Protein backbone atom coordinates (compact mmCIF):
# COMPACT_ATOMS: atom_id res chain seq x y z
CA UNK A 1 0.00 0.00 0.00
CA UNK A 2 1.32 3.44 -0.86
CA UNK A 3 2.32 5.81 1.94
CA UNK A 4 -0.43 8.15 3.00
CA UNK A 5 0.56 11.80 3.18
CA UNK A 6 -1.02 14.82 4.82
CA UNK A 7 -4.35 14.24 3.13
CA UNK A 8 -4.90 11.10 5.20
CA UNK A 9 -3.79 12.58 8.52
CA UNK A 10 -7.31 13.08 9.93
CA UNK A 11 -8.83 9.70 9.14
CA UNK A 12 -8.93 6.43 11.01
CA UNK A 13 -6.22 3.93 10.19
CA UNK A 14 -8.52 1.60 8.36
CA UNK A 15 -9.66 2.52 4.87
CA UNK A 16 -13.39 1.69 4.74
CA UNK A 17 -13.57 1.33 0.95
CA UNK A 18 -10.43 1.36 -1.15
CA UNK A 19 -10.11 2.92 -4.60
CA UNK A 20 -9.90 -0.47 -6.36
CA UNK A 21 -12.98 -1.81 -4.58
CA UNK A 22 -14.92 1.35 -5.48
CA UNK A 23 -13.81 1.14 -9.11
CA UNK A 24 -15.05 -2.43 -9.38
CA UNK A 25 -18.45 -1.62 -7.89
CA UNK A 26 -18.88 1.49 -10.07
CA UNK A 27 -18.25 -0.66 -13.16
CA UNK A 28 -20.93 -3.14 -11.99
CA UNK A 29 -23.47 -0.36 -11.49
CA UNK A 30 -22.60 0.99 -14.95
CA UNK A 31 -23.38 -2.37 -16.53
CA UNK A 32 -26.70 -2.55 -14.70
CA UNK A 33 -27.71 1.00 -15.73
CA UNK A 34 -26.67 0.29 -19.33
CA UNK A 35 -29.00 -2.72 -19.39
CA UNK A 36 -31.90 -0.93 -17.67
CA UNK A 37 -31.98 2.18 -19.88
CA UNK A 38 -31.72 0.61 -23.36
CA UNK A 39 -33.78 2.65 -25.82
CA UNK A 40 -34.64 5.34 -23.26
CA UNK A 41 -33.70 9.01 -23.25
CA UNK A 42 -31.52 9.14 -20.17
CA UNK A 43 -30.50 12.28 -18.29
CA UNK A 44 -28.07 11.79 -15.44
CA UNK A 45 -28.14 14.46 -12.79
CA UNK A 46 -25.09 14.82 -10.56
CA UNK A 47 -25.61 16.45 -7.20
CA UNK A 48 -22.83 18.94 -6.51
CA UNK A 49 -20.42 18.74 -5.01
CA UNK A 50 -20.26 15.42 -3.21
CA UNK A 51 -21.23 13.25 -6.18
CA UNK A 52 -18.79 14.69 -8.75
CA UNK A 53 -16.09 12.05 -8.37
CA UNK A 54 -18.54 9.14 -8.40
CA UNK A 55 -20.55 10.75 -11.20
CA UNK A 56 -17.56 11.25 -13.49
CA UNK A 57 -16.43 7.65 -13.00
CA UNK A 58 -19.95 6.25 -13.37
CA UNK A 59 -20.96 8.00 -16.60
CA UNK A 60 -17.88 6.53 -18.29
CA UNK A 61 -19.04 3.03 -17.37
CA UNK A 62 -22.40 3.46 -19.12
CA UNK A 63 -22.49 2.41 -22.75
CA UNK A 64 -25.48 4.50 -23.85
CA UNK A 65 -26.03 7.94 -25.31
CA UNK A 66 -26.97 10.10 -22.33
CA UNK A 67 -27.15 13.73 -21.27
CA UNK A 68 -25.68 15.08 -18.06
CA UNK A 69 -26.79 17.95 -15.90
CA UNK A 70 -26.05 19.14 -12.37
CA UNK A 71 -27.84 20.52 -9.36
CA UNK A 72 -26.34 22.04 -6.26
CA UNK A 73 -28.38 21.88 -3.12
CA UNK A 74 -27.68 22.86 0.40
CA UNK A 75 -29.26 21.25 3.37
CA UNK A 76 -29.29 23.45 6.41
CA UNK A 77 -27.66 21.91 9.43
CA UNK A 78 -24.26 21.30 10.93
CA UNK A 79 -21.33 19.98 8.91
CA UNK A 80 -22.07 16.38 9.90
CA UNK A 81 -25.88 16.33 10.24
CA UNK A 82 -28.48 17.41 7.69
CA UNK A 83 -31.70 19.12 8.76
CA UNK A 84 -34.01 18.25 5.86
CA UNK A 85 -34.53 21.89 4.98
CA UNK A 86 -33.17 21.99 1.46
CA UNK A 87 -32.36 24.95 -0.75
CA UNK A 88 -31.51 24.80 -4.47
CA UNK A 89 -28.26 26.68 -5.08
CA UNK A 90 -27.94 25.72 -8.73
CA UNK A 91 -30.78 24.37 -10.80
CA UNK A 92 -30.71 22.18 -13.93
CA UNK A 93 -29.68 23.83 -17.20
CA UNK A 94 -32.30 21.90 -19.20
CA UNK A 95 -35.85 20.75 -18.62
CA UNK A 96 -36.51 17.07 -17.98
CA UNK A 97 -40.00 16.73 -19.47
CA UNK A 98 -40.49 13.17 -20.76
CA UNK A 99 -36.88 12.29 -19.92
CA UNK A 100 -35.77 9.31 -17.88
CA UNK A 101 -33.90 10.89 -15.00
CA UNK A 102 -31.26 9.22 -12.89
CA UNK A 103 -30.18 11.26 -9.88
CA UNK A 104 -26.64 10.49 -8.72
CA UNK A 105 -25.79 11.24 -5.09
CA UNK A 106 -22.75 10.54 -2.95
CA UNK A 107 -24.57 9.20 0.10
CA UNK A 108 -28.02 8.69 1.57
CA UNK A 109 -27.99 9.37 5.25
CA UNK A 110 -31.35 10.48 6.71
CA UNK A 111 -32.79 10.48 3.18
CA UNK A 112 -34.22 13.99 3.66
CA UNK A 113 -32.18 15.61 0.88
CA UNK A 114 -33.09 13.02 -1.74
CA UNK A 115 -36.69 12.84 -0.69
CA UNK A 116 -36.99 16.60 -1.28
CA UNK A 117 -35.22 16.27 -4.63
CA UNK A 118 -37.34 13.35 -5.72
CA UNK A 119 -40.62 15.19 -5.27
CA UNK A 120 -39.17 18.38 -6.73
CA UNK A 121 -38.06 16.59 -9.92
CA UNK A 122 -41.26 14.57 -10.16
CA UNK A 123 -43.26 17.80 -10.41
CA UNK A 124 -41.30 18.77 -13.56
CA UNK A 125 -42.82 16.09 -15.78
CA UNK A 126 -40.03 13.53 -16.07
CA UNK A 127 -40.97 10.16 -17.57
CA UNK A 128 -39.25 8.41 -14.65
CA UNK A 129 -37.00 9.27 -11.76
CA UNK A 130 -34.55 6.86 -10.19
CA UNK A 131 -31.88 7.32 -7.59
CA UNK A 132 -28.32 6.06 -7.60
CA UNK A 133 -26.22 6.57 -4.48
CA UNK A 134 -22.69 5.36 -3.98
CA UNK A 135 -23.17 4.95 -0.23
CA UNK A 136 -26.13 4.21 1.98
CA UNK A 137 -26.38 4.44 5.76
CA UNK A 138 -29.68 2.56 6.26
CA UNK A 139 -29.49 2.81 10.07
CA UNK A 140 -29.89 6.59 9.89
CA UNK A 141 -32.89 6.79 7.57
CA UNK A 142 -35.67 9.14 8.76
CA UNK A 143 -37.89 8.94 5.69
CA UNK A 144 -38.96 6.05 3.52
CA UNK A 145 -36.90 6.43 0.37
CA UNK A 146 -36.18 3.77 -2.22
CA UNK A 147 -32.70 3.81 -3.70
CA UNK A 148 -32.65 2.07 -7.08
CA UNK A 149 -28.88 1.64 -7.38
CA UNK A 150 -26.64 1.50 -4.31
CA UNK A 151 -22.88 1.10 -4.30
CA UNK A 152 -22.28 0.08 -0.70
CA UNK A 153 -24.23 -0.01 2.55
CA UNK A 154 -22.05 1.34 5.33
CA UNK A 155 -22.35 1.62 9.12
CA UNK A 156 -23.25 4.85 10.87
CA UNK A 157 -19.92 6.66 10.80
CA UNK A 158 -18.89 9.93 9.20
CA UNK A 159 -16.92 9.18 6.08
CA UNK A 160 -14.86 11.33 3.74
CA UNK A 161 -13.09 10.88 0.41
CA UNK A 162 -14.05 10.06 -3.19
CA UNK A 163 -16.06 13.29 -3.31
CA UNK A 164 -17.35 13.31 0.26
CA UNK A 165 -16.24 16.17 2.43
CA UNK A 166 -16.01 17.47 5.94
CA UNK A 167 -16.00 21.28 5.83
CA UNK A 168 -15.15 21.08 2.11
CA UNK A 169 -11.97 19.07 2.68
CA UNK A 170 -10.94 15.50 1.79
CA UNK A 171 -12.99 15.29 -1.42
CA UNK A 172 -9.85 14.42 -3.40
CA UNK A 173 -9.01 11.35 -1.32
CA UNK A 174 -9.06 8.31 -3.68
CA UNK A 175 -10.38 6.01 -0.90
CA UNK A 176 -13.37 6.37 1.41
CA UNK A 177 -12.28 6.61 5.03
CA UNK A 178 -13.83 7.17 8.45
CA UNK A 179 -13.02 10.62 9.78
CA UNK A 180 -11.48 10.62 13.25
CA UNK A 181 -14.28 11.76 15.59
CA UNK A 182 -11.94 14.22 17.35
CA UNK A 183 -11.81 16.21 14.08
CA UNK A 184 -15.50 17.12 14.22
CA UNK A 185 -16.01 16.92 17.97
CA UNK A 186 -13.58 19.71 18.77
P1 LIG B 1 -29.33 13.25 4.10
O1 LIG B 1 -30.24 14.35 3.66
O2 LIG B 1 -29.31 13.11 5.59
O3 LIG B 1 -29.61 11.91 3.42
O4 LIG B 1 -27.87 13.71 3.79
C1 LIG B 1 -27.26 13.56 2.60
C2 LIG B 1 -26.10 14.53 2.50
O5 LIG B 1 -25.43 14.69 3.77
C3 LIG B 1 -25.07 13.98 1.56
O6 LIG B 1 -25.27 14.43 0.24
C4 LIG B 1 -23.76 14.48 2.14
O7 LIG B 1 -23.44 15.77 1.63
C5 LIG B 1 -24.02 14.62 3.62
N1 LIG B 1 -23.50 13.46 4.37
C6 LIG B 1 -24.22 12.54 5.05
N2 LIG B 1 -23.42 11.62 5.64
C7 LIG B 1 -22.15 11.98 5.29
C8 LIG B 1 -20.86 11.40 5.60
O8 LIG B 1 -20.69 10.38 6.27
N3 LIG B 1 -19.80 12.06 5.07
C9 LIG B 1 -19.91 13.18 4.29
N4 LIG B 1 -21.08 13.74 4.00
C10 LIG B 1 -22.20 13.15 4.50
MG1 LIG C 1 -21.43 17.53 2.19
Tab-separated table of C-alpha atoms and ligand atoms in Angstrom:
chain	number	residue	atom	x	y	z
A	1	UNK	CA	0.000	0.000	0.000
A	2	UNK	CA	1.324	3.440	-0.864
A	3	UNK	CA	2.324	5.806	1.940
A	4	UNK	CA	-0.429	8.149	3.005
A	5	UNK	CA	0.558	11.798	3.181
A	6	UNK	CA	-1.015	14.822	4.818
A	7	UNK	CA	-4.351	14.238	3.125
A	8	UNK	CA	-4.899	11.100	5.195
A	9	UNK	CA	-3.786	12.578	8.520
A	10	UNK	CA	-7.312	13.080	9.931
A	11	UNK	CA	-8.825	9.699	9.137
A	12	UNK	CA	-8.931	6.429	11.013
A	13	UNK	CA	-6.220	3.933	10.189
A	14	UNK	CA	-8.515	1.600	8.363
A	15	UNK	CA	-9.659	2.516	4.873
A	16	UNK	CA	-13.390	1.690	4.736
A	17	UNK	CA	-13.571	1.329	0.950
A	18	UNK	CA	-10.433	1.358	-1.152
A	19	UNK	CA	-10.114	2.921	-4.600
A	20	UNK	CA	-9.902	-0.467	-6.360
A	21	UNK	CA	-12.983	-1.806	-4.580
A	22	UNK	CA	-14.920	1.352	-5.477
A	23	UNK	CA	-13.808	1.144	-9.109
A	24	UNK	CA	-15.053	-2.433	-9.381
A	25	UNK	CA	-18.446	-1.616	-7.892
A	26	UNK	CA	-18.880	1.493	-10.073
A	27	UNK	CA	-18.249	-0.660	-13.156
A	28	UNK	CA	-20.926	-3.137	-11.993
A	29	UNK	CA	-23.474	-0.362	-11.489
A	30	UNK	CA	-22.595	0.991	-14.953
A	31	UNK	CA	-23.376	-2.374	-16.532
A	32	UNK	CA	-26.699	-2.545	-14.695
A	33	UNK	CA	-27.708	0.997	-15.733
A	34	UNK	CA	-26.673	0.287	-19.334
A	35	UNK	CA	-29.005	-2.715	-19.390
A	36	UNK	CA	-31.897	-0.932	-17.670
A	37	UNK	CA	-31.978	2.177	-19.884
A	38	UNK	CA	-31.717	0.609	-23.357
A	39	UNK	CA	-33.779	2.654	-25.824
A	40	UNK	CA	-34.638	5.343	-23.259
A	41	UNK	CA	-33.702	9.006	-23.252
A	42	UNK	CA	-31.522	9.141	-20.172
A	43	UNK	CA	-30.503	12.278	-18.292
A	44	UNK	CA	-28.072	11.786	-15.444
A	45	UNK	CA	-28.137	14.461	-12.791
A	46	UNK	CA	-25.094	14.824	-10.563
A	47	UNK	CA	-25.611	16.452	-7.202
A	48	UNK	CA	-22.835	18.939	-6.511
A	49	UNK	CA	-20.423	18.743	-5.009
A	50	UNK	CA	-20.263	15.415	-3.206
A	51	UNK	CA	-21.233	13.250	-6.178
A	52	UNK	CA	-18.794	14.691	-8.749
A	53	UNK	CA	-16.094	12.055	-8.369
A	54	UNK	CA	-18.545	9.136	-8.403
A	55	UNK	CA	-20.545	10.751	-11.202
A	56	UNK	CA	-17.563	11.248	-13.495
A	57	UNK	CA	-16.430	7.651	-12.999
A	58	UNK	CA	-19.953	6.247	-13.369
A	59	UNK	CA	-20.963	7.996	-16.603
A	60	UNK	CA	-17.883	6.535	-18.290
A	61	UNK	CA	-19.045	3.029	-17.373
A	62	UNK	CA	-22.402	3.459	-19.123
A	63	UNK	CA	-22.494	2.407	-22.752
A	64	UNK	CA	-25.483	4.502	-23.849
A	65	UNK	CA	-26.034	7.943	-25.311
A	66	UNK	CA	-26.972	10.101	-22.325
A	67	UNK	CA	-27.148	13.727	-21.266
A	68	UNK	CA	-25.680	15.083	-18.063
A	69	UNK	CA	-26.787	17.952	-15.899
A	70	UNK	CA	-26.053	19.141	-12.374
A	71	UNK	CA	-27.844	20.521	-9.359
A	72	UNK	CA	-26.338	22.038	-6.260
A	73	UNK	CA	-28.376	21.879	-3.115
A	74	UNK	CA	-27.680	22.863	0.404
A	75	UNK	CA	-29.264	21.248	3.369
A	76	UNK	CA	-29.289	23.447	6.414
A	77	UNK	CA	-27.658	21.909	9.432
A	78	UNK	CA	-24.263	21.295	10.931
A	79	UNK	CA	-21.333	19.981	8.915
A	80	UNK	CA	-22.065	16.385	9.899
A	81	UNK	CA	-25.883	16.335	10.239
A	82	UNK	CA	-28.479	17.406	7.694
A	83	UNK	CA	-31.704	19.116	8.762
A	84	UNK	CA	-34.010	18.254	5.861
A	85	UNK	CA	-34.531	21.894	4.979
A	86	UNK	CA	-33.172	21.986	1.459
A	87	UNK	CA	-32.361	24.954	-0.749
A	88	UNK	CA	-31.511	24.804	-4.474
A	89	UNK	CA	-28.257	26.682	-5.081
A	90	UNK	CA	-27.936	25.718	-8.727
A	91	UNK	CA	-30.783	24.367	-10.804
A	92	UNK	CA	-30.707	22.180	-13.926
A	93	UNK	CA	-29.682	23.831	-17.201
A	94	UNK	CA	-32.296	21.898	-19.201
A	95	UNK	CA	-35.851	20.746	-18.624
A	96	UNK	CA	-36.510	17.075	-17.979
A	97	UNK	CA	-39.996	16.730	-19.470
A	98	UNK	CA	-40.490	13.168	-20.757
A	99	UNK	CA	-36.883	12.286	-19.920
A	100	UNK	CA	-35.766	9.311	-17.878
A	101	UNK	CA	-33.903	10.886	-15.003
A	102	UNK	CA	-31.262	9.220	-12.890
A	103	UNK	CA	-30.176	11.257	-9.878
A	104	UNK	CA	-26.642	10.489	-8.725
A	105	UNK	CA	-25.787	11.243	-5.094
A	106	UNK	CA	-22.755	10.541	-2.945
A	107	UNK	CA	-24.570	9.197	0.104
A	108	UNK	CA	-28.024	8.688	1.566
A	109	UNK	CA	-27.988	9.369	5.255
A	110	UNK	CA	-31.351	10.478	6.707
A	111	UNK	CA	-32.795	10.485	3.183
A	112	UNK	CA	-34.216	13.987	3.658
A	113	UNK	CA	-32.179	15.610	0.878
A	114	UNK	CA	-33.093	13.020	-1.740
A	115	UNK	CA	-36.694	12.838	-0.694
A	116	UNK	CA	-36.992	16.596	-1.279
A	117	UNK	CA	-35.217	16.270	-4.629
A	118	UNK	CA	-37.342	13.346	-5.719
A	119	UNK	CA	-40.622	15.194	-5.272
A	120	UNK	CA	-39.174	18.380	-6.733
A	121	UNK	CA	-38.058	16.595	-9.917
A	122	UNK	CA	-41.262	14.569	-10.156
A	123	UNK	CA	-43.259	17.796	-10.408
A	124	UNK	CA	-41.303	18.770	-13.561
A	125	UNK	CA	-42.823	16.089	-15.782
A	126	UNK	CA	-40.031	13.532	-16.071
A	127	UNK	CA	-40.970	10.155	-17.571
A	128	UNK	CA	-39.255	8.407	-14.654
A	129	UNK	CA	-36.997	9.265	-11.761
A	130	UNK	CA	-34.552	6.860	-10.187
A	131	UNK	CA	-31.877	7.318	-7.589
A	132	UNK	CA	-28.325	6.059	-7.595
A	133	UNK	CA	-26.219	6.575	-4.481
A	134	UNK	CA	-22.689	5.363	-3.976
A	135	UNK	CA	-23.169	4.950	-0.235
A	136	UNK	CA	-26.128	4.212	1.975
A	137	UNK	CA	-26.377	4.440	5.756
A	138	UNK	CA	-29.675	2.560	6.262
A	139	UNK	CA	-29.492	2.811	10.072
A	140	UNK	CA	-29.886	6.589	9.885
A	141	UNK	CA	-32.886	6.791	7.568
A	142	UNK	CA	-35.673	9.138	8.762
A	143	UNK	CA	-37.891	8.936	5.691
A	144	UNK	CA	-38.965	6.054	3.521
A	145	UNK	CA	-36.896	6.429	0.369
A	146	UNK	CA	-36.175	3.770	-2.223
A	147	UNK	CA	-32.700	3.805	-3.695
A	148	UNK	CA	-32.645	2.072	-7.083
A	149	UNK	CA	-28.876	1.636	-7.384
A	150	UNK	CA	-26.635	1.499	-4.314
A	151	UNK	CA	-22.882	1.100	-4.300
A	152	UNK	CA	-22.283	0.076	-0.704
A	153	UNK	CA	-24.229	-0.005	2.553
A	154	UNK	CA	-22.053	1.337	5.331
A	155	UNK	CA	-22.345	1.616	9.118
A	156	UNK	CA	-23.253	4.848	10.866
A	157	UNK	CA	-19.916	6.658	10.800
A	158	UNK	CA	-18.889	9.926	9.204
A	159	UNK	CA	-16.915	9.179	6.085
A	160	UNK	CA	-14.857	11.331	3.736
A	161	UNK	CA	-13.095	10.879	0.412
A	162	UNK	CA	-14.049	10.064	-3.194
A	163	UNK	CA	-16.064	13.293	-3.310
A	164	UNK	CA	-17.351	13.309	0.258
A	165	UNK	CA	-16.236	16.175	2.434
A	166	UNK	CA	-16.014	17.471	5.939
A	167	UNK	CA	-16.002	21.277	5.827
A	168	UNK	CA	-15.155	21.081	2.114
A	169	UNK	CA	-11.970	19.071	2.679
A	170	UNK	CA	-10.936	15.505	1.792
A	171	UNK	CA	-12.993	15.287	-1.423
A	172	UNK	CA	-9.846	14.424	-3.404
A	173	UNK	CA	-9.012	11.349	-1.323
A	174	UNK	CA	-9.061	8.313	-3.682
A	175	UNK	CA	-10.384	6.013	-0.897
A	176	UNK	CA	-13.375	6.374	1.410
A	177	UNK	CA	-12.282	6.609	5.033
A	178	UNK	CA	-13.835	7.168	8.451
A	179	UNK	CA	-13.023	10.617	9.784
A	180	UNK	CA	-11.476	10.619	13.248
A	181	UNK	CA	-14.281	11.755	15.589
A	182	UNK	CA	-11.944	14.217	17.348
A	183	UNK	CA	-11.808	16.210	14.079
A	184	UNK	CA	-15.500	17.116	14.224
A	185	UNK	CA	-16.009	16.917	17.971
A	186	UNK	CA	-13.583	19.713	18.767
B	1	LIG	P1	-29.333	13.247	4.097
B	1	LIG	O1	-30.242	14.347	3.665
B	1	LIG	O2	-29.305	13.110	5.590
B	1	LIG	O3	-29.612	11.913	3.424
B	1	LIG	O4	-27.869	13.708	3.791
B	1	LIG	C1	-27.261	13.565	2.599
B	1	LIG	C2	-26.097	14.526	2.498
B	1	LIG	O5	-25.426	14.687	3.768
B	1	LIG	C3	-25.066	13.976	1.556
B	1	LIG	O6	-25.268	14.426	0.237
B	1	LIG	C4	-23.761	14.475	2.139
B	1	LIG	O7	-23.438	15.765	1.626
B	1	LIG	C5	-24.024	14.625	3.619
B	1	LIG	N1	-23.503	13.459	4.373
B	1	LIG	C6	-24.218	12.536	5.048
B	1	LIG	N2	-23.415	11.623	5.636
B	1	LIG	C7	-22.154	11.977	5.292
B	1	LIG	C8	-20.863	11.404	5.595
B	1	LIG	O8	-20.687	10.378	6.274
B	1	LIG	N3	-19.798	12.065	5.069
B	1	LIG	C9	-19.908	13.182	4.293
B	1	LIG	N4	-21.084	13.745	3.998
B	1	LIG	C10	-22.201	13.150	4.496
B	2	LIG	MG1	-21.432	17.534	2.188
